């Protein structure tokens, strides 16, 4: 198929949705399809066989775009829509494949061309308004909910990244085919044993001091306030422990430093800043425990799949955002309280037999259920549903 893909994100940047888009394109081109990608005027160019990149114009005074909803996306998305429409009128396409809010005009372009539409649903857009505390407007929330229903009902296939989103699709329109494709390949490479020694030297952490590692963005929903509150209690048991955080924009790191200081743990917290994706496996190898203190939301954090492949014990909150992938066999799940999270970290540091067993089972899960072969198979399945003459009902779950 010749695919017109619409991605209203900075492509490519090393963060969640762009990672997912990159690996979606990679899988599609490996399956023999070609992709014309229309995206924002920000990000690094990438080269993949079968991919052509078309960037929209940049609105005046807009130099970058952050994570989550923002008003700067309004003119950007309008310009992306104009670029996508020009592409649609310039060449013949077999399908329109839209990500996130790009689906709002992607379905219209697909209808205009008389081709099927695939909606790549990375999140529930109405829920984003709450997760990012963007707006309390009920009118805006209702508008986003209506647009979500509009897109789902007019898509032949909806790709979802977690089981919760599959449930959202079923509740909107049971007759639409939902295909679950977790973001496992987009999470990064597997750490090489011994490579983490470089990170310990760089950070000044001795070989016998345990490292509790967090990787990812510093957005409020990630739960860093919970991690800092728990760290104080962990340090009462292991005063040599070091909490290493890899990620965060400079202004977010500055705010997090203040949080750590207020919690009385400044000397035990090391902020490594944003790192290239190829350095994260070094941090994973250096770590003794991996943490995900997320306290809100329902989407599975991208980091979880890389955590699984590392074979290190994972401590995460026992919330849907984690339990869609994790269970007590492959992680130490805790309540979303400082006491509970601290107890989980201490258990991972002291019960070494359980920590090792949990890490081994996590790696085995990643090697089977979340392998690249499984990812490619699900992508092929989504393409097959697109070209089918009719869309079958979703029976008892996702395809």
Short mmCIF file of C-alpha atoms in Angstrom, two decimals:
data_model
loop_
_atom_site.label_atom_id
_atom_site.label_comp_id
_atom_site.label_asym_id
_atom_site.label_seq_id
_atom_site.Cartn_x
_atom_site.Cartn_y
_atom_site.Cartn_z
CA UNK A 1 0.00 0.00 0.00
CA UNK A 2 0.96 3.61 -0.50
CA UNK A 3 0.18 5.31 2.82
CA UNK A 4 -0.40 8.98 3.57
CA UNK A 5 0.54 9.29 7.25
CA UNK A 6 -0.29 12.35 9.37
CA UNK A 7 1.70 12.83 12.58
CA UNK A 8 1.16 16.12 14.47
CA UNK A 9 4.33 15.79 16.53
CA UNK A 10 7.95 16.94 16.28
CA UNK A 11 9.41 14.09 14.24
CA UNK A 12 11.83 12.85 15.18
CA UNK A 13 12.43 13.61 18.86
CA UNK A 14 13.38 10.98 21.47
CA UNK A 15 10.10 10.81 23.37
CA UNK A 16 7.00 8.66 23.54
CA UNK A 17 4.75 9.27 20.53
CA UNK A 18 7.54 10.08 18.02
CA UNK A 19 9.27 6.84 19.08
CA UNK A 20 6.02 4.98 18.45
CA UNK A 21 5.57 6.65 15.06
CA UNK A 22 9.12 5.82 14.02
CA UNK A 23 8.73 2.13 14.77
CA UNK A 24 5.27 2.03 13.19
CA UNK A 25 6.80 3.40 9.98
CA UNK A 26 9.74 1.01 10.25
CA UNK A 27 7.39 -1.97 10.53
CA UNK A 28 5.18 -0.80 7.66
CA UNK A 29 8.13 -0.33 5.32
CA UNK A 30 9.59 -3.70 6.33
CA UNK A 31 6.25 -5.23 5.30
CA UNK A 32 6.68 -3.67 1.83
CA UNK A 33 4.49 -0.57 2.13
CA UNK A 34 5.58 3.01 1.39
CA UNK A 35 4.85 5.95 3.69
CA UNK A 36 4.57 9.67 2.94
CA UNK A 37 4.74 11.29 6.37
CA UNK A 38 3.30 14.77 6.96
CA UNK A 39 4.51 16.22 10.24
CA UNK A 40 5.56 19.33 12.18
CA UNK A 41 8.46 21.56 11.05
CA UNK A 42 10.43 20.45 14.12
CA UNK A 43 12.60 17.41 14.78
CA UNK A 44 15.47 15.52 13.20
CA UNK A 45 15.16 14.01 9.75
CA UNK A 46 15.33 10.23 9.63
CA UNK A 47 16.10 7.94 6.73
CA UNK A 48 14.14 4.73 6.24
CA UNK A 49 13.66 2.84 2.95
CA UNK A 50 10.15 3.59 1.71
CA UNK A 51 9.69 6.77 3.78
CA UNK A 52 9.31 10.30 2.42
CA UNK A 53 9.07 13.21 4.85
CA UNK A 54 6.94 16.32 4.26
CA UNK A 55 7.06 19.08 6.88
CA UNK A 56 4.44 21.77 7.32
CA UNK A 57 5.28 25.46 7.45
CA UNK A 58 6.24 26.91 10.84
CA UNK A 59 3.94 29.54 12.36
CA UNK A 60 5.64 32.78 13.43
CA UNK A 61 7.17 32.78 16.93
CA UNK A 62 6.70 29.01 17.45
CA UNK A 63 10.15 27.44 17.85
CA UNK A 64 9.40 24.19 19.69
CA UNK A 65 6.47 22.18 20.96
CA UNK A 66 6.17 20.45 24.33
CA UNK A 67 4.41 17.29 25.44
CA UNK A 68 0.64 17.31 25.75
CA UNK A 69 -2.06 19.76 24.65
CA UNK A 70 -1.15 23.42 24.13
CA UNK A 71 -2.55 26.37 22.18
CA UNK A 72 0.52 26.49 19.91
CA UNK A 73 -0.73 23.24 18.37
CA UNK A 74 -3.76 24.98 16.87
CA UNK A 75 -1.88 26.86 14.10
CA UNK A 76 0.59 23.98 13.75
CA UNK A 77 -2.18 21.43 13.21
CA UNK A 78 -3.88 23.74 10.70
CA UNK A 79 -0.67 23.93 8.67
CA UNK A 80 -0.19 20.15 8.92
CA UNK A 81 -3.75 19.71 7.61
CA UNK A 82 -2.98 22.01 4.67
CA UNK A 83 0.19 20.06 3.85
CA UNK A 84 -1.65 16.74 4.11
CA UNK A 85 -4.40 18.01 1.81
CA UNK A 86 -1.81 19.11 -0.76
CA UNK A 87 -0.25 15.65 -0.67
CA UNK A 88 -3.66 14.01 -1.04
CA UNK A 89 -4.38 16.09 -4.14
CA UNK A 90 -0.91 15.49 -5.61
CA UNK A 91 -0.67 11.70 -5.60
CA UNK A 92 -2.81 8.59 -5.33
CA UNK A 93 -2.88 6.89 -1.91
CA UNK A 94 -4.37 3.61 -0.78
CA UNK A 95 -4.94 4.55 2.87
CA UNK A 96 -4.72 7.50 5.27
CA UNK A 97 -3.00 6.68 8.59
CA UNK A 98 -3.40 9.38 11.25
CA UNK A 99 -1.89 9.79 14.70
CA UNK A 100 -3.47 11.59 17.65
CA UNK A 101 -5.41 14.78 16.72
CA UNK A 102 -4.21 14.45 13.11
CA UNK A 103 -7.11 12.01 12.82
CA UNK A 104 -9.59 14.88 13.09
CA UNK A 105 -8.80 15.94 9.53
CA UNK A 106 -7.29 12.58 8.47
CA UNK A 107 -10.74 10.97 8.37
CA UNK A 108 -12.02 13.79 6.17
CA UNK A 109 -9.14 13.45 3.74
CA UNK A 110 -9.66 9.67 3.62
CA UNK A 111 -13.37 10.19 2.87
CA UNK A 112 -12.50 12.70 0.15
CA UNK A 113 -10.11 10.19 -1.46
CA UNK A 114 -12.50 7.27 -0.99
CA UNK A 115 -9.87 5.20 0.87
CA UNK A 116 -9.90 3.56 4.33
CA UNK A 117 -8.66 5.43 7.40
CA UNK A 118 -6.47 3.98 10.17
CA UNK A 119 -6.49 5.85 13.47
CA UNK A 120 -3.32 5.36 15.53
CA UNK A 121 -4.66 6.01 19.04
CA UNK A 122 -1.79 6.71 21.42
CA UNK A 123 -4.08 8.14 24.09
CA UNK A 124 -7.63 9.24 24.77
CA UNK A 125 -7.46 12.91 23.82
CA UNK A 126 -10.22 14.00 26.26
CA UNK A 127 -8.23 12.36 29.06
CA UNK A 128 -5.15 14.35 28.08
CA UNK A 129 -6.93 17.53 29.14
CA UNK A 130 -7.05 16.12 32.68
CA UNK A 131 -3.62 14.46 32.73
CA UNK A 132 -1.88 17.66 31.71
CA UNK A 133 -4.23 19.98 33.68
CA UNK A 134 -4.71 21.88 30.42
CA UNK A 135 -8.25 23.11 30.88
CA UNK A 136 -11.24 22.74 33.19
CA UNK A 137 -13.62 23.76 30.42
CA UNK A 138 -16.50 21.32 30.13
CA UNK A 139 -17.22 22.59 26.64
CA UNK A 140 -13.68 21.80 25.50
CA UNK A 141 -13.84 18.35 27.13
CA UNK A 142 -17.16 17.60 25.42
CA UNK A 143 -15.73 18.79 22.09
CA UNK A 144 -12.70 16.50 22.42
CA UNK A 145 -14.95 13.58 23.38
CA UNK A 146 -17.19 14.22 20.35
CA UNK A 147 -14.18 14.39 18.05
CA UNK A 148 -12.86 11.12 19.48
CA UNK A 149 -16.19 9.39 18.79
CA UNK A 150 -16.31 10.94 15.31
CA UNK A 151 -12.87 9.60 14.40
CA UNK A 152 -13.35 6.11 15.84
CA UNK A 153 -16.67 5.61 14.07
CA UNK A 154 -15.22 6.69 10.72
CA UNK A 155 -12.06 4.61 10.88
CA UNK A 156 -11.82 1.13 9.43
CA UNK A 157 -9.07 0.15 11.87
CA UNK A 158 -7.97 1.68 15.17
CA UNK A 159 -4.51 0.78 16.47
CA UNK A 160 -4.31 1.07 20.26
CA UNK A 161 -1.20 0.89 22.43
CA UNK A 162 -2.77 -0.55 25.60
CA UNK A 163 -5.84 -2.61 26.62
CA UNK A 164 -7.57 0.38 28.23
CA UNK A 165 -7.72 2.19 24.90
CA UNK A 166 -9.15 -0.93 23.28
CA UNK A 167 -11.97 -0.74 25.83
CA UNK A 168 -12.51 2.94 24.96
CA UNK A 169 -12.88 1.99 21.29
CA UNK A 170 -15.33 -0.84 22.08
CA UNK A 171 -17.48 1.50 24.14
CA UNK A 172 -17.63 4.04 21.32
CA UNK A 173 -18.20 1.64 18.43
CA UNK A 174 -18.09 -2.16 18.91
CA UNK A 175 -18.03 -2.72 15.14
CA UNK A 176 -14.68 -1.03 14.59
CA UNK A 177 -11.66 -3.32 14.48
CA UNK A 178 -9.21 -2.45 17.27
CA UNK A 179 -5.72 -3.91 17.01
CA UNK A 180 -3.51 -3.83 20.10
CA UNK A 181 0.12 -3.03 19.25
CA UNK A 182 2.15 -2.24 22.36
CA UNK A 183 5.03 0.23 22.03
CA UNK A 184 7.66 -2.33 22.98
CA UNK A 185 10.10 -1.76 20.06
CA UNK A 186 10.01 2.00 20.57
CA UNK A 187 11.33 1.82 24.11
CA UNK A 188 15.02 1.37 23.25
CA UNK A 189 17.82 -1.16 23.17
CA UNK A 190 18.72 -3.92 25.63
CA UNK A 191 21.55 -3.03 28.06
CA UNK A 192 24.91 -4.75 27.64
CA UNK A 193 26.31 -6.32 30.83
CA UNK A 194 29.09 -4.22 32.32
CA UNK A 195 28.34 -1.12 30.23
CA UNK A 196 26.90 0.68 33.25
CA UNK A 197 30.31 1.04 34.91
CA UNK A 198 30.91 4.09 32.75
CA UNK A 199 27.77 5.74 34.11
CA UNK A 200 28.72 5.00 37.71
CA UNK A 201 32.13 6.62 37.14
CA UNK A 202 30.54 9.60 35.42
CA UNK A 203 28.04 10.13 38.24
CA UNK A 204 30.55 9.43 41.00
CA UNK A 205 28.61 6.48 42.43
CA UNK A 206 30.70 3.69 43.96
CA UNK A 207 30.29 0.09 42.84
CA UNK A 208 28.64 -0.99 46.11
CA UNK A 209 26.14 1.88 46.38
CA UNK A 210 22.69 0.85 45.09
CA UNK A 211 21.25 2.94 42.26
CA UNK A 212 17.49 3.42 42.05
CA UNK A 213 16.85 4.64 38.50
CA UNK A 214 14.03 6.63 36.96
CA UNK A 215 14.02 7.39 33.22
CA UNK A 216 11.58 9.50 31.25
CA UNK A 217 9.88 12.86 31.22
CA UNK A 218 9.32 15.03 34.28
CA UNK A 219 5.66 15.78 33.62
CA UNK A 220 3.46 16.00 36.71
CA UNK A 221 1.61 12.73 36.02
CA UNK A 222 4.89 10.77 36.22
CA UNK A 223 4.73 10.93 40.03
CA UNK A 224 8.17 12.31 40.90
CA UNK A 225 6.66 13.89 44.03
CA UNK A 226 5.77 10.36 45.18
CA UNK A 227 9.29 9.14 44.38
CA UNK A 228 10.93 11.92 46.41
CA UNK A 229 8.64 11.34 49.37
CA UNK A 230 9.41 7.61 49.26
CA UNK A 231 13.15 8.26 48.89
CA UNK A 232 13.32 9.87 52.31
CA UNK A 233 12.08 6.63 53.88
CA UNK A 234 14.36 4.45 51.76
CA UNK A 235 17.39 6.45 52.89
CA UNK A 236 16.47 5.77 56.51
CA UNK A 237 17.15 2.08 55.71
CA UNK A 238 19.93 2.47 53.12
CA UNK A 239 21.70 5.79 53.50
CA UNK A 240 24.16 4.85 50.74
CA UNK A 241 21.37 4.52 48.12
CA UNK A 242 21.42 6.96 45.22
CA UNK A 243 18.39 8.00 43.21
CA UNK A 244 19.36 8.73 39.60
CA UNK A 245 16.90 10.51 37.30
CA UNK A 246 17.62 10.53 33.56
CA UNK A 247 15.33 12.94 31.72
CA UNK A 248 13.59 16.26 32.12
CA UNK A 249 14.01 19.60 30.39
CA UNK A 250 16.42 22.01 32.13
CA UNK A 251 13.63 24.07 33.70
CA UNK A 252 11.92 20.87 34.93
CA UNK A 253 15.17 19.60 36.41
CA UNK A 254 15.59 22.88 38.29
CA UNK A 255 12.11 22.50 39.80
CA UNK A 256 12.78 18.85 40.67
CA UNK A 257 16.02 19.84 42.44
CA UNK A 258 14.00 22.20 44.62
CA UNK A 259 11.52 19.40 45.38
CA UNK A 260 14.34 17.06 46.38
CA UNK A 261 15.87 19.75 48.60
CA UNK A 262 12.55 20.36 50.34
CA UNK A 263 12.25 16.60 50.93
CA UNK A 264 15.70 16.61 52.54
CA UNK A 265 17.22 14.20 50.02
CA UNK A 266 19.25 16.54 47.80
CA UNK A 267 22.55 14.78 48.54
CA UNK A 268 21.16 11.40 47.49
CA UNK A 269 19.51 12.47 44.21
CA UNK A 270 21.49 12.76 40.98
CA UNK A 271 19.94 14.50 37.99
CA UNK A 272 21.56 13.21 34.81
CA UNK A 273 19.44 15.38 32.50
CA UNK A 274 18.08 14.41 29.11
CA UNK A 275 20.22 11.75 27.47
CA UNK A 276 20.33 10.33 23.94
CA UNK A 277 18.29 7.17 23.54
CA UNK A 278 21.41 5.08 22.97
CA UNK A 279 22.74 6.03 26.43
CA UNK A 280 19.70 4.85 28.40
CA UNK A 281 20.76 1.16 28.26
CA UNK A 282 23.99 2.18 30.04
CA UNK A 283 21.94 3.67 32.87
CA UNK A 284 19.79 0.53 33.04
CA UNK A 285 22.87 -1.65 33.36
CA UNK A 286 24.21 0.59 36.13
CA UNK A 287 20.97 0.35 38.12
CA UNK A 288 19.96 -2.03 40.89
CA UNK A 289 16.27 -1.07 40.89
CA UNK A 290 14.09 0.58 38.22
CA UNK A 291 11.13 2.70 39.31
CA UNK A 292 7.95 4.01 37.72
CA UNK A 293 6.03 6.04 40.33
CA UNK A 294 3.30 7.21 37.92
CA UNK A 295 0.23 8.18 39.89
CA UNK A 296 -2.34 9.17 37.22
CA UNK A 297 -3.35 8.19 33.70
CA UNK A 298 -4.07 4.85 32.06
CA UNK A 299 -1.57 4.51 29.20
CA UNK A 300 1.37 2.17 29.82
CA UNK A 301 4.62 4.17 30.13
CA UNK A 302 6.98 3.52 27.23
CA UNK A 303 9.83 2.96 29.69
CA UNK A 304 8.16 -0.18 31.07
CA UNK A 305 9.00 -2.27 28.00
CA UNK A 306 12.69 -1.32 28.18
CA UNK A 307 12.65 -1.91 31.92
CA UNK A 308 11.34 -5.42 31.27
CA UNK A 309 14.09 -6.23 28.79
CA UNK A 310 16.81 -5.05 31.20
CA UNK A 311 16.19 -7.91 33.65
CA UNK A 312 16.38 -5.51 36.62
CA UNK A 313 13.67 -5.55 39.32
CA UNK A 314 10.92 -3.03 38.61
CA UNK A 315 9.05 -1.18 41.36
CA UNK A 316 5.83 0.42 40.11
CA UNK A 317 2.52 1.62 41.47
CA UNK A 318 -0.34 -0.88 41.39
CA UNK A 319 -2.45 1.18 39.00
CA UNK A 320 -3.99 0.41 35.60
CA UNK A 321 -1.24 2.39 33.86
CA UNK A 322 1.15 -0.38 34.97
CA UNK A 323 -1.00 -3.46 35.60
CA UNK A 324 -2.04 -3.68 31.93
CA UNK A 325 1.49 -5.05 31.40
CA UNK A 326 2.98 -5.78 34.83
CA UNK A 327 1.91 -8.24 37.52
CA UNK A 328 3.39 -9.56 40.76
CA UNK A 329 5.41 -12.15 38.86
CA UNK A 330 7.43 -9.63 36.85
CA UNK A 331 7.46 -6.55 39.11
CA UNK A 332 7.11 -5.37 42.69
CA UNK A 333 3.80 -3.51 42.65
CA UNK A 334 2.94 -1.11 45.47
CA UNK A 335 0.29 1.29 46.63
CA UNK A 336 0.65 4.82 45.29
CA UNK A 337 1.75 6.15 48.69
CA UNK A 338 5.21 7.15 49.95
CA UNK A 339 5.14 4.33 52.51
CA UNK A 340 4.10 1.70 49.99
CA UNK A 341 6.51 2.78 47.29
CA UNK A 342 9.39 3.02 49.76
CA UNK A 343 8.63 -0.51 51.02
CA UNK A 344 8.77 -1.82 47.45
CA UNK A 345 12.16 -0.24 46.81
CA UNK A 346 13.56 -1.53 50.11
CA UNK A 347 12.27 -5.02 49.29
CA UNK A 348 14.02 -4.93 45.91
CA UNK A 349 17.27 -3.90 47.63
CA UNK A 350 17.13 -6.42 50.47
CA UNK A 351 15.31 -9.52 49.18
CA UNK A 352 17.87 -10.23 46.47
CA UNK A 353 16.48 -13.66 45.60
CA UNK A 354 13.04 -12.25 44.83
CA UNK A 355 14.54 -9.26 43.01
CA UNK A 356 16.57 -11.57 40.80
CA UNK A 357 13.60 -13.85 40.08
CA UNK A 358 11.34 -10.92 39.25
CA UNK A 359 13.95 -9.50 36.88
CA UNK A 360 14.49 -12.85 35.14
CA UNK A 361 10.74 -13.33 34.59
CA UNK A 362 10.45 -9.77 33.31
CA UNK A 363 13.14 -10.38 30.71
CA UNK A 364 11.46 -13.63 29.63
CA UNK A 365 8.14 -11.80 29.18
CA UNK A 366 9.81 -9.15 27.05
CA UNK A 367 11.50 -11.77 24.89
CA UNK A 368 8.20 -13.48 24.10
CA UNK A 369 5.08 -11.33 24.31
CA UNK A 370 6.83 -8.03 23.56
CA UNK A 371 9.32 -9.13 20.94
CA UNK A 372 9.79 -7.32 17.64
CA UNK A 373 8.43 -10.35 15.82
CA UNK A 374 5.16 -10.04 17.76
CA UNK A 375 5.06 -6.31 16.97
CA UNK A 376 5.56 -6.96 13.24
CA UNK A 377 2.86 -9.63 13.27
CA UNK A 378 0.30 -7.25 14.82
CA UNK A 379 1.22 -4.56 12.28
CA UNK A 380 0.63 -7.03 9.45
CA UNK A 381 -2.72 -7.90 11.04
CA UNK A 382 -3.79 -4.24 11.06
CA UNK A 383 -2.86 -3.91 7.38
CA UNK A 384 -4.83 -7.05 6.52
CA UNK A 385 -7.94 -5.61 8.19
CA UNK A 386 -7.51 -2.39 6.22
CA UNK A 387 -7.58 -4.21 2.89
CA UNK A 388 -10.39 -6.61 3.86
CA UNK A 389 -13.67 -6.07 2.03
CA UNK A 390 -15.59 -5.82 5.32
CA UNK A 391 -14.66 -4.99 8.87
CA UNK A 392 -15.46 -7.87 11.27
CA UNK A 393 -16.84 -7.29 14.73
CA UNK A 394 -14.43 -7.25 17.63
CA UNK A 395 -15.07 -10.50 19.43
CA UNK A 396 -14.24 -10.60 23.13
CA UNK A 397 -11.36 -8.16 22.94
CA UNK A 398 -8.86 -6.90 20.44
CA UNK A 399 -7.48 -8.62 17.40
#
